[in-house]
PDB file of C-alpha atoms in Angstrom:
ATOM      1  CA  HIS D   1     -10.391 -25.826 -25.044  1.00 83.00           C
ATOM      2  CA  GLY D   2      -7.735 -25.740 -27.540  1.00 86.00           C
ATOM      3  CA  ALA D   3      -6.624 -21.929 -27.383  1.00 90.00           C
ATOM      4  CA  ASP D   4      -3.382 -21.199 -28.501  1.00 92.00           C
ATOM      5  CA  TYR D   5      -2.881 -18.158 -26.305  1.00 93.00           C
ATOM      6  CA  PHE D   6      -4.756 -17.054 -23.042  1.00 92.00           C
ATOM      7  CA  ILE D   7      -4.920 -13.523 -21.597  1.00 95.00           C
ATOM      8  CA  TRP D   8      -4.282 -12.492 -17.687  1.00 95.00           C
ATOM      9  CA  LEU D   9      -6.840  -9.618 -16.650  1.00 96.00           C
ATOM     10  CA  ASN D  10      -7.172  -8.302 -13.336  1.00 94.00           C
ATOM     11  CA  ASP D  11     -10.731  -7.075 -12.578  1.00 93.00           C
ATOM     12  CA  ASP D  12      -9.441  -3.589 -11.738  1.00 94.00           C
ATOM     13  CA  THR D  13      -7.286  -3.311 -14.979  1.00 97.00           C
ATOM     14  CA  PHE D  14      -9.139  -1.646 -17.946  1.00 97.00           C
ATOM     15  CA  PRO D  15      -7.593  -2.275 -21.416  1.00 97.00           C
ATOM     16  CA  LEU D  16      -7.729   0.670 -23.873  1.00 97.00           C
ATOM     17  CA  SER D  17      -9.088  -0.263 -27.064  1.00 95.00           C
ATOM     18  CA  GLY D  18      -7.083  -2.589 -29.523  1.00 95.00           C
ATOM     19  CA  THR D  19      -4.771  -3.373 -26.830  1.00 96.00           C
ATOM     20  CA  ILE D  20      -5.718  -7.087 -26.160  1.00 96.00           C
ATOM     21  CA  GLU D  21      -5.799  -7.858 -29.767  1.00 96.00           C
ATOM     22  CA  GLY D  22      -2.396  -6.054 -30.145  1.00 96.00           C
ATOM     23  CA  LEU D  23      -0.872  -8.159 -27.285  1.00 96.00           C
ATOM     24  CA  ILE D  24      -2.049 -11.438 -28.914  1.00 95.00           C
ATOM     25  CA  GLN D  25      -0.355 -10.248 -32.417  1.00 94.00           C
ATOM     26  CA  ALA D  26       2.967  -9.520 -30.481  1.00 93.00           C
ATOM     27  CA  CYS D  27       2.649 -13.097 -28.868  1.00 92.00           C
ATOM     28  CA  GLN D  28       2.211 -14.606 -31.978  1.00 89.00           C
ATOM     29  CA  SER D  29       5.558 -14.281 -33.150  1.00 77.00           C
ATOM     30  CA  LYS D  30       7.190 -16.964 -34.834  1.00 74.00           C
ATOM     31  CA  SER D  31      11.201 -16.191 -34.219  1.00 72.00           C
ATOM     32  CA  CYS D  32      10.881 -16.762 -30.616  1.00 81.00           C
ATOM     33  CA  LEU D  33       8.520 -17.557 -27.497  1.00 90.00           C
ATOM     34  CA  LYS D  34       7.023 -14.596 -25.912  1.00 94.00           C
ATOM     35  CA  ILE D  35       4.731 -13.428 -22.735  1.00 96.00           C
ATOM     36  CA  VAL D  36       3.671 -10.129 -23.647  1.00 96.00           C
ATOM     37  CA  SER D  37       2.356  -7.570 -21.330  1.00 97.00           C
ATOM     38  CA  ALA D  38       0.299  -4.066 -21.640  1.00 97.00           C
ATOM     39  CA  GLN D  39       1.998  -0.746 -20.035  1.00 97.00           C
ATOM     40  CA  CYS D  40      -0.431   0.271 -17.140  1.00 97.00           C
ATOM     41  CA  TYR D  41      -1.412   3.834 -16.171  1.00 96.00           C
ATOM     42  CA  ALA D  42      -2.845   4.771 -12.842  1.00 95.00           C
ATOM     43  CA  SER D  43      -5.319   7.235 -14.882  1.00 95.00           C
ATOM     44  CA  ASN D  44      -6.872   8.179 -18.272  1.00 94.00           C
ATOM     45  CA  GLU D  45      -4.324  10.767 -18.340  1.00 93.00           C
ATOM     46  CA  LEU D  46      -1.663   8.060 -19.053  1.00 94.00           C
ATOM     47  CA  ILE D  47       0.891  10.178 -17.303  1.00 93.00           C
ATOM     48  CA  LEU D  48       2.109   7.819 -14.120  1.00 93.00           C
ATOM     49  CA  PRO D  49       2.714   4.237 -15.296  1.00 94.00           C
ATOM     50  CA  THR D  50       1.940   1.706 -12.423  1.00 94.00           C
ATOM     51  CA  TYR D  51       2.469  -2.339 -13.724  1.00 94.00           C
ATOM     52  CA  GLY D  52       4.393  -3.434 -16.666  1.00 94.00           C
ATOM     53  CA  ALA D  53       7.836  -5.158 -16.939  1.00 95.00           C
ATOM     54  CA  HIS D  54      10.174  -5.888 -14.005  1.00 94.00           C
ATOM     55  CA  ARG D  55      13.848  -6.127 -14.717  1.00 92.00           C
ATOM     56  CA  ALA D  56      16.526  -8.084 -12.478  1.00 87.00           C
ATOM     57  CA  ILE D  57      19.265  -6.183 -10.946  1.00 82.00           C
ATOM     58  CA  GLY D  58      22.762  -7.122  -8.892  1.00 69.00           C
ATOM     59  CA  ALA D  59      25.069  -9.257  -8.920  1.00 56.00           C
ATOM     60  CA  ASN D  60      23.184 -12.514  -8.678  1.00 58.00           C
ATOM     61  CA  LYS D  61      20.462 -11.285 -11.117  1.00 58.00           C
ATOM     62  CA  ILE D  62      17.536 -11.880  -8.912  1.00 66.00           C
ATOM     63  CA  ASN D  63      16.330  -8.481  -7.289  1.00 77.00           C
ATOM     64  CA  LEU D  64      13.328  -7.545  -9.485  1.00 84.00           C
ATOM     65  CA  ILE D  65      12.425  -4.035  -9.838  1.00 87.00           C
ATOM     66  CA  PRO D  66       9.593  -2.198 -12.219  1.00 89.00           C
ATOM     67  CA  ALA D  67      10.804  -0.978 -15.302  1.00 91.00           C
ATOM     68  CA  TYR D  68       8.167   1.380 -17.019  1.00 88.00           C
ATOM     69  CA  THR D  69       7.866   2.738 -20.478  1.00 86.00           C
ATOM     70  CA  THR D  70       5.640   6.108 -21.164  1.00 86.00           C
ATOM     71  CA  THR D  71       6.385   5.928 -24.526  1.00 90.00           C
ATOM     72  CA  ASP D  72       5.435   3.331 -27.508  1.00 92.00           C
ATOM     73  CA  GLU D  73       9.031   1.571 -26.928  1.00 93.00           C
ATOM     74  CA  ILE D  74       9.154  -2.563 -26.244  1.00 94.00           C
ATOM     75  CA  MET D  75      10.440  -2.806 -22.609  1.00 93.00           C
ATOM     76  CA  VAL D  76      12.601  -5.968 -22.476  1.00 93.00           C
ATOM     77  CA  GLY D  77      12.400  -7.717 -19.204  1.00 93.00           C
ATOM     78  CA  ASP D  78      12.917 -10.617 -16.759  1.00 94.00           C
ATOM     79  CA  ALA D  79       9.070 -10.790 -15.578  1.00 95.00           C
ATOM     80  CA  VAL D  80       6.032  -8.849 -15.964  1.00 95.00           C
ATOM     81  CA  SER D  81       2.948  -7.730 -13.416  1.00 94.00           C
ATOM     82  CA  GLY D  82      -0.326  -9.959 -14.546  1.00 93.00           C
ATOM     83  CA  ASN D  83      -2.418  -7.177 -14.810  1.00 95.00           C
ATOM     84  CA  LEU D  84      -3.106  -7.572 -18.535  1.00 97.00           C
ATOM     85  CA  VAL D  85      -0.678 -10.241 -20.390  1.00 97.00           C
ATOM     86  CA  CYS D  86      -0.998 -12.896 -23.246  1.00 97.00           C
ATOM     87  CA  LEU D  87       0.652 -15.907 -22.686  1.00 95.00           C
ATOM     88  CA  PRO D  88       1.113 -18.674 -25.267  1.00 94.00           C
ATOM     89  CA  ARG D  89      -0.316 -22.122 -24.523  1.00 93.00           C
ATOM     90  CA  SER D  90       3.298 -23.716 -24.514  1.00 93.00           C
ATOM     91  CA  VAL D  91       4.286 -21.982 -21.215  1.00 94.00           C
ATOM     92  CA  ILE D  92       1.685 -24.481 -19.569  1.00 92.00           C
ATOM     93  CA  GLN D  93       3.413 -27.368 -21.176  1.00 91.00           C
ATOM     94  CA  ASP D  94       6.857 -26.243 -20.280  1.00 94.00           C
ATOM     95  CA  ILE D  95       6.270 -24.998 -16.865  1.00 94.00           C
ATOM     96  CA  GLY D  96       2.868 -26.001 -15.627  1.00 93.00           C
ATOM     97  CA  TYR D  97       0.317 -23.568 -13.953  1.00 91.00           C
ATOM     98  CA  PRO D  98       1.167 -20.763 -11.531  1.00 90.00           C
ATOM     99  CA  PRO D  99       1.484 -22.203  -8.311  1.00 87.00           C
ATOM    100  CA  ALA D 100      -2.086 -20.947  -6.662  1.00 87.00           C
ATOM    101  CA  HIS D 101      -1.438 -23.111  -3.688  1.00 87.00           C
ATOM    102  CA  GLN D 102       1.836 -21.060  -2.558  1.00 87.00           C
ATOM    103  CA  CYS D 103       1.069 -17.829  -4.517  1.00 88.00           C
ATOM    104  CA  PRO D 104      -3.110 -17.238  -4.601  1.00 86.00           C
ATOM    105  CA  GLN D 105      -2.626 -13.475  -5.181  1.00 84.00           C
ATOM    106  CA  TYR D 106       0.833 -12.281  -6.557  1.00 85.00           C
ATOM    107  CA  GLY D 107       2.196 -15.450  -8.214  1.00 88.00           C
ATOM    108  CA  ASP D 108       2.186 -13.535 -11.616  1.00 92.00           C
ATOM    109  CA  VAL D 109       5.580 -12.049 -11.384  1.00 91.00           C
ATOM    110  CA  ILE D 110       7.428 -15.297 -10.084  1.00 91.00           C
ATOM    111  CA  TYR D 111       5.999 -17.354 -12.617  1.00 94.00           C
ATOM    112  CA  THR D 112       7.061 -15.135 -15.498  1.00 95.00           C
ATOM    113  CA  TRP D 113      10.567 -14.964 -14.185  1.00 93.00           C
ATOM    114  CA  LYS D 114      10.563 -18.737 -14.204  1.00 93.00           C
ATOM    115  CA  ALA D 115       9.334 -18.951 -17.891  1.00 95.00           C
ATOM    116  CA  LYS D 116      12.139 -16.251 -18.712  1.00 94.00           C
ATOM    117  CA  GLN D 117      14.638 -18.999 -17.395  1.00 92.00           C
ATOM    118  CA  TRP D 118      12.958 -21.325 -19.504  1.00 94.00           C
ATOM    119  CA  GLY D 119      13.964 -19.641 -22.656  1.00 94.00           C
ATOM    120  CA  TYR D 120      10.699 -17.198 -23.234  1.00 95.00           C
ATOM    121  CA  ASP D 121      11.091 -13.482 -23.947  1.00 95.00           C
ATOM    122  CA  ILE D 122       9.645 -11.148 -21.593  1.00 95.00           C
ATOM    123  CA  GLN D 123       8.066  -7.861 -22.785  1.00 95.00           C
ATOM    124  CA  ALA D 124       6.024  -4.917 -21.721  1.00 95.00           C
ATOM    125  CA  TYR D 125       4.693  -3.144 -25.290  1.00 96.00           C
ATOM    126  CA  GLY D 126       4.271   0.829 -24.547  1.00 95.00           C
ATOM    127  CA  ALA D 127       2.026   0.860 -27.353  1.00 95.00           C
ATOM    128  CA  TYR D 128      -0.658  -1.494 -25.720  1.00 97.00           C
ATOM    129  CA  LYS D 129      -2.308   0.602 -22.507  1.00 97.00           C
ATOM    130  CA  ALA D 130      -4.646  -0.313 -19.838  1.00 97.00           C
ATOM    131  CA  ILE D 131      -5.610   1.608 -16.707  1.00 97.00           C
ATOM    132  CA  CYS D 132      -5.121   0.282 -13.415  1.00 96.00           C
ATOM    133  CA  ALA D 133      -4.413   2.163 -10.235  1.00 93.00           C
ATOM    134  CA  PRO D 134      -1.616   1.327  -7.846  1.00 89.00           C
ATOM    135  CA  ASN D 135      -1.836  -0.842  -4.834  1.00 78.00           C
ATOM    136  CA  GLU D 136      -2.423   1.181  -1.669  1.00 66.00           C
ATOM    137  CA  GLN D 137      -0.131  -1.381  -0.035  1.00 58.00           C
ATOM    138  CA  GLN D 138       2.880   0.063  -1.725  1.00 55.00           C
ATOM    139  CA  LEU D 139       2.228   3.252  -0.375  1.00 57.00           C
ATOM    140  CA  LYS D 140       1.773   2.910   3.300  1.00 73.00           C
ATOM    141  CA  SER D 141       4.584   3.336   5.457  1.00 82.00           C
ATOM    142  CA  TRP D 142       5.317   1.072   8.446  1.00 87.00           C
ATOM    143  CA  LEU D 143       7.135   3.852  10.370  1.00 86.00           C
ATOM    144  CA  VAL D 144       4.882   6.900  10.151  1.00 84.00           C
ATOM    145  CA  GLY D 145       1.763   5.491   8.398  1.00 84.00           C
ATOM    146  CA  GLU D 146      -1.485   5.452  10.481  1.00 85.00           C
ATOM    147  CA  ASP D 147      -1.872   1.659  10.714  1.00 88.00           C
ATOM    148  CA  SER D 148      -1.230   0.216  13.859  1.00 91.00           C
ATOM    149  CA  ILE D 149       1.734  -2.265  14.237  1.00 92.00           C
ATOM    150  CA  TRP D 150      -0.682  -4.935  15.342  1.00 93.00           C
ATOM    151  CA  SER D 151      -2.891  -4.292  12.134  1.00 92.00           C
ATOM    152  CA  ILE D 152      -0.136  -4.672  10.267  1.00 92.00           C
ATOM    153  CA  TRP D 153       0.952  -7.825  11.427  1.00 93.00           C
ATOM    154  CA  ARG D 154      -2.579  -9.266  11.111  1.00 93.00           C
ATOM    155  CA  SER D 155      -2.647  -8.139   7.640  1.00 91.00           C
ATOM    156  CA  PHE D 156       0.384 -10.719   6.745  1.00 92.00           C
ATOM    157  CA  SER D 157      -2.194 -13.716   7.185  1.00 92.00           C
ATOM    158  CA  SER D 158      -3.939 -12.481   4.153  1.00 91.00           C
ATOM    159  CA  PRO D 159      -3.109 -13.793   0.886  1.00 89.00           C
ATOM    160  CA  LYS D 160      -3.540 -10.133  -0.694  1.00 85.00           C
ATOM    161  CA  SER D 161      -0.426  -8.989   1.506  1.00 88.00           C
ATOM    162  CA  TYR D 162       3.029  -8.952  -0.066  1.00 86.00           C
ATOM    163  CA  PHE D 163       4.225 -10.623   3.157  1.00 91.00           C
ATOM    164  CA  TYR D 164       1.715 -13.316   3.288  1.00 92.00           C
ATOM    165  CA  PHE D 165       3.665 -15.847   5.123  1.00 93.00           C
ATOM    166  CA  LYS D 166       3.215 -19.101   2.381  1.00 92.00           C
ATOM    167  CA  PHE D 167       3.825 -16.714  -0.529  1.00 92.00           C
ATOM    168  CA  HIS D 168       6.802 -14.917   0.888  1.00 92.00           C
ATOM    169  CA  TRP D 169       8.715 -17.760   1.936  1.00 94.00           C
ATOM    170  CA  TYR D 170       7.948 -19.513  -1.896  1.00 91.00           C
ATOM    171  CA  CYS D 171       9.735 -16.565  -3.394  1.00 89.00           C
ATOM    172  CA  CYS D 172      12.314 -16.489  -1.054  1.00 91.00           C
ATOM    173  CA  MET D 173      13.023 -20.194  -1.525  1.00 91.00           C
ATOM    174  CA  THR D 174      12.604 -19.747  -5.374  1.00 88.00           C
ATOM    175  CA  PHE D 175      14.943 -16.659  -5.975  1.00 84.00           C
ATOM    176  CA  TYR D 176      17.589 -17.341  -3.013  1.00 86.00           C
ATOM    177  CA  GLY D 177      17.627 -20.866  -2.400  1.00 88.00           C
ATOM    178  CA  TRP D 178      18.678 -21.592   1.689  1.00 90.00           C
ATOM    179  CA  LEU D 179      19.627 -17.990   1.426  1.00 89.00           C
ATOM    180  CA  GLY D 180      16.102 -16.822   1.211  1.00 91.00           C
ATOM    181  CA  ILE D 181      15.777 -17.633   5.096  1.00 94.00           C
ATOM    182  CA  PHE D 182      17.583 -14.457   5.762  1.00 93.00           C
ATOM    183  CA  VAL D 183      15.175 -12.400   3.125  1.00 92.00           C
ATOM    184  CA  PHE D 184      12.285 -14.254   4.630  1.00 95.00           C
ATOM    185  CA  ILE D 185      12.694 -12.909   8.008  1.00 95.00           C
ATOM    186  CA  ARG D 186      13.923  -9.209   7.166  1.00 93.00           C
ATOM    187  CA  PRO D 187      10.441  -7.662   6.778  1.00 93.00           C
ATOM    188  CA  TYR D 188       9.552  -8.880   9.538  1.00 95.00           C
ATOM    189  CA  TRP D 189      12.341  -7.845  11.622  1.00 95.00           C
ATOM    190  CA  GLN D 190      11.859  -4.452  10.153  1.00 92.00           C
ATOM    191  CA  LEU D 191       8.414  -4.410  11.318  1.00 94.00           C
ATOM    192  CA  CYS D 192       9.581  -5.197  14.856  1.00 95.00           C
ATOM    193  CA  ARG D 193      12.277  -2.912  14.543  1.00 92.00           C
ATOM    194  CA  ASN D 194       9.578   0.127  13.709  1.00 92.00           C
ATOM    195  CA  ALA D 195       7.337  -0.972  16.491  1.00 94.00           C
ATOM    196  CA  ILE D 196      10.192  -0.251  19.026  1.00 94.00           C
ATOM    197  CA  LEU D 197      11.081   3.055  17.041  1.00 92.00           C
ATOM    198  CA  ARG D 198       7.367   4.083  17.430  1.00 92.00           C
ATOM    199  CA  TRP D 199       7.433   3.159  20.937  1.00 92.00           C
ATOM    200  CA  LEU D 200      10.608   5.492  21.979  1.00 92.00           C
ATOM    201  CA  PHE D 201      10.233   8.413  19.585  1.00 90.00           C
ATOM    202  CA  PRO D 202       7.459  10.687  19.120  1.00 91.00           C
ATOM    203  CA  LYS D 203       6.170  10.875  15.512  1.00 89.00           C
ATOM    204  CA  SER D 204       7.624  14.102  14.678  1.00 89.00           C
ATOM    205  CA  PHE D 205      10.955  12.572  15.043  1.00 88.00           C
ATOM    206  CA  LEU D 206       9.989   9.537  13.020  1.00 88.00           C
ATOM    207  CA  ILE D 207       8.512  11.567  10.200  1.00 88.00           C
ATOM    208  CA  TYR D 208      12.585  13.757  10.235  1.00 86.00           C
ATOM    209  CA  LEU D 209      13.843  10.087  10.176  1.00 84.00           C
ATOM    210  CA  GLN D 210      11.749   9.121   7.337  1.00 83.00           C
ATOM    211  CA  ASN D 211      12.528  12.192   5.047  1.00 85.00           C
ATOM    212  CA  ARG D 212      15.979  12.036   5.495  1.00 83.00           C
ATOM    213  CA  ARG D 213      16.023   8.194   4.409  1.00 79.00           C
ATOM    214  CA  ASP D 214      14.061   8.996   1.338  1.00 75.00           C
ATOM    215  CA  GLU D 215      16.286  11.987   0.478  1.00 76.00           C
ATOM    216  CA  PHE D 216      19.369   9.493   0.885  1.00 71.00           C
ATOM    217  CA  LYS D 217      17.848   7.099  -1.340  1.00 68.00           C
ATOM    218  CA  GLU D 218      16.935   9.743  -4.035  1.00 64.00           C
ATOM    219  CA  VAL D 219      20.524  10.817  -3.816  1.00 59.00           C
ATOM    220  CA  LYS D 220      22.031   7.292  -4.038  1.00 55.00           C
ATOM    221  CA  GLU D 221      19.653   6.535  -7.197  1.00 54.00           C
ATOM    222  CA  ILE D 222      20.799   9.563  -9.094  1.00 55.00           C
ATOM    223  CA  THR D 223      24.263   8.954  -8.432  1.00 53.00           C
ATOM    224  CA  GLY D 224      23.748   5.128  -9.770  1.00 51.00           C
ATOM    225  CA  ASN D 225      22.253   6.676 -12.699  1.00 48.00           C
ATOM    226  CA  ILE D 226      25.027   8.949 -13.682  1.00 52.00           C
ATOM    227  CA  GLN D 227      27.528   6.147 -12.924  1.00 48.00           C
TER     228      GLN D 227
END
């Protein structure tokens, strides 16, 4: 229809006043091609950030982790979540539409990562805020959660699962090439491993193992930040 910019807005994301207008202005920079995101928070208190930028880590720079800002700073990223994003028309002309067939639900991060490779600046603006509660999927444990192993496995057939087979395969092949085969099987192997652990040990022991693992990860993150 001739628009120069368009907005991604999830149906569970609620922009604060002025956010959409601010994102459009930020995207209109003449110095470079930009894709810009709002910083989302879990509630109106604006304390817990949920969705925004992602940054690549590791030697190969293809492992993406969330990168939040709780100030008005601009967070430069390698991809963004698609909860509230302004994109220029040119991105469609350059890399086409998002791969809806392979990624019917979670194509936003991989699409903006591709745009980054094409030369677009990817940014999350802390000054432009929205409310979007975190996905409950991210909070559930396969080891000590209430869901059965069978129900978790069945959920993988839903496009709303991060491990929806078609989507997970597409992401692994895009990021890792043929090495992505090993990345692809990892979550399914982990689910099988947890099924065996659930069968062998009481839940109290599994909770103990989970807590020790979480403590180890926390110490590792602190050590990495200090270094």
